[in-house]
Amino acid sequence: MVMAHPSLLRELVERCETLKRRLTSGGSAETARQLDDATYTLCVVTGTRQLDTALYVARRQLADAMTRQQPHHR
């Protein structure tokens, strides 16, 4: 399975979360459009169809990437 680079995932997660908060606190139609675009991209790179699922998968992939980067201590 092809996975997005962690920096791209992190950027998309942060963008979706920020836009979602803005929209909840009275965001504009432009904010809604930006969230739709960011959601679409995050869903594509995570192979999902809904924002909540995409955020979950992206966070799991980021956690897995961090685990792989940690040196193994013996």
GROMACS .gro file of C-alpha atoms in nm:
model
   74
    1MET     CA    1   0.000   0.000   0.000
    2VAL     CA    2   0.136   0.342  -0.096
    3MET     CA    3   0.139   0.589   0.191
    4ALA     CA    4   0.165   0.967   0.182
    5HIS     CA    5   0.474   1.130   0.327
    6PRO     CA    6   0.428   1.212   0.697
    7SER     CA    7   0.484   1.585   0.637
    8LEU     CA    8   0.198   1.590   0.384
    9LEU     CA    9  -0.029   1.398   0.620
   10ARG     CA   10   0.054   1.632   0.908
   11GLU     CA   11  -0.014   1.939   0.693
   12LEU     CA   12  -0.348   1.803   0.571
   13VAL     CA   13  -0.461   1.698   0.921
   14GLU     CA   14  -0.377   2.042   1.061
   15ARG     CA   15  -0.548   2.217   0.770
   16CYS     CA   16  -0.867   2.010   0.803
   17GLU     CA   17  -0.882   2.059   1.178
   18THR     CA   18  -0.826   2.435   1.150
   19LEU     CA   19  -1.087   2.478   0.877
   20LYS     CA   20  -1.334   2.259   1.064
   21ARG     CA   21  -1.297   2.479   1.376
   22ARG     CA   22  -1.338   2.795   1.168
   23LEU     CA   23  -1.651   2.659   1.005
   24THR     CA   24  -1.798   2.558   1.340
   25SER     CA   25  -1.743   2.908   1.477
   26GLY     CA   26  -1.929   3.079   1.193
   27GLY     CA   27  -1.701   3.033   0.894
   28SER     CA   28  -1.785   3.157   0.548
   29ALA     CA   29  -1.879   2.976   0.229
   30GLU     CA   30  -1.513   3.010   0.129
   31THR     CA   31  -1.408   2.829   0.447
   32ALA     CA   32  -1.656   2.551   0.367
   33ARG     CA   33  -1.513   2.521   0.015
   34GLN     CA   34  -1.157   2.509   0.149
   35LEU     CA   35  -1.257   2.240   0.399
   36ASP     CA   36  -1.422   2.038   0.120
   37ASP     CA   37  -1.102   2.061  -0.087
   38ALA     CA   38  -0.876   1.966   0.205
   39THR     CA   39  -1.112   1.682   0.303
   40TYR     CA   40  -1.112   1.547  -0.052
   41THR     CA   41  -0.732   1.548  -0.064
   42LEU     CA   42  -0.696   1.385   0.277
   43CYS     CA   43  -0.949   1.119   0.183
   44VAL     CA   44  -0.764   1.044  -0.141
   45VAL     CA   45  -0.426   1.006   0.028
   46THR     CA   46  -0.570   0.787   0.307
   47GLY     CA   47  -0.800   0.580   0.086
   48THR     CA   48  -1.110   0.680   0.281
   49ARG     CA   49  -1.439   0.858   0.206
   50GLN     CA   50  -1.524   1.061   0.518
   51LEU     CA   51  -1.331   1.327   0.707
   52ASP     CA   52  -1.347   1.161   1.049
   53THR     CA   53  -1.222   0.833   0.906
   54ALA     CA   54  -0.951   1.009   0.706
   55LEU     CA   55  -0.831   1.195   1.017
   56TYR     CA   56  -0.819   0.869   1.213
   57VAL     CA   57  -0.625   0.687   0.941
   58ALA     CA   58  -0.385   0.979   0.892
   59ARG     CA   59  -0.313   0.998   1.266
   60ARG     CA   60  -0.247   0.624   1.275
   61GLN     CA   61  -0.011   0.650   0.979
   62LEU     CA   62   0.171   0.941   1.146
   63ALA     CA   63   0.206   0.742   1.469
   64ASP     CA   64   0.337   0.443   1.274
   65ALA     CA   65   0.587   0.665   1.091
   66MET     CA   66   0.712   0.804   1.422
   67THR     CA   67   0.753   0.452   1.559
   68ARG     CA   68   0.955   0.347   1.254
   69GLN     CA   69   1.183   0.651   1.293
   70GLN     CA   70   1.265   0.578   1.658
   71PRO     CA   71   1.592   0.391   1.703
   72HIS     CA   72   1.554   0.051   1.860
   73HIS     CA   73   1.724   0.030   2.201
   74ARG     CA   74   1.856  -0.297   2.328
   0.00000   0.00000   0.00000
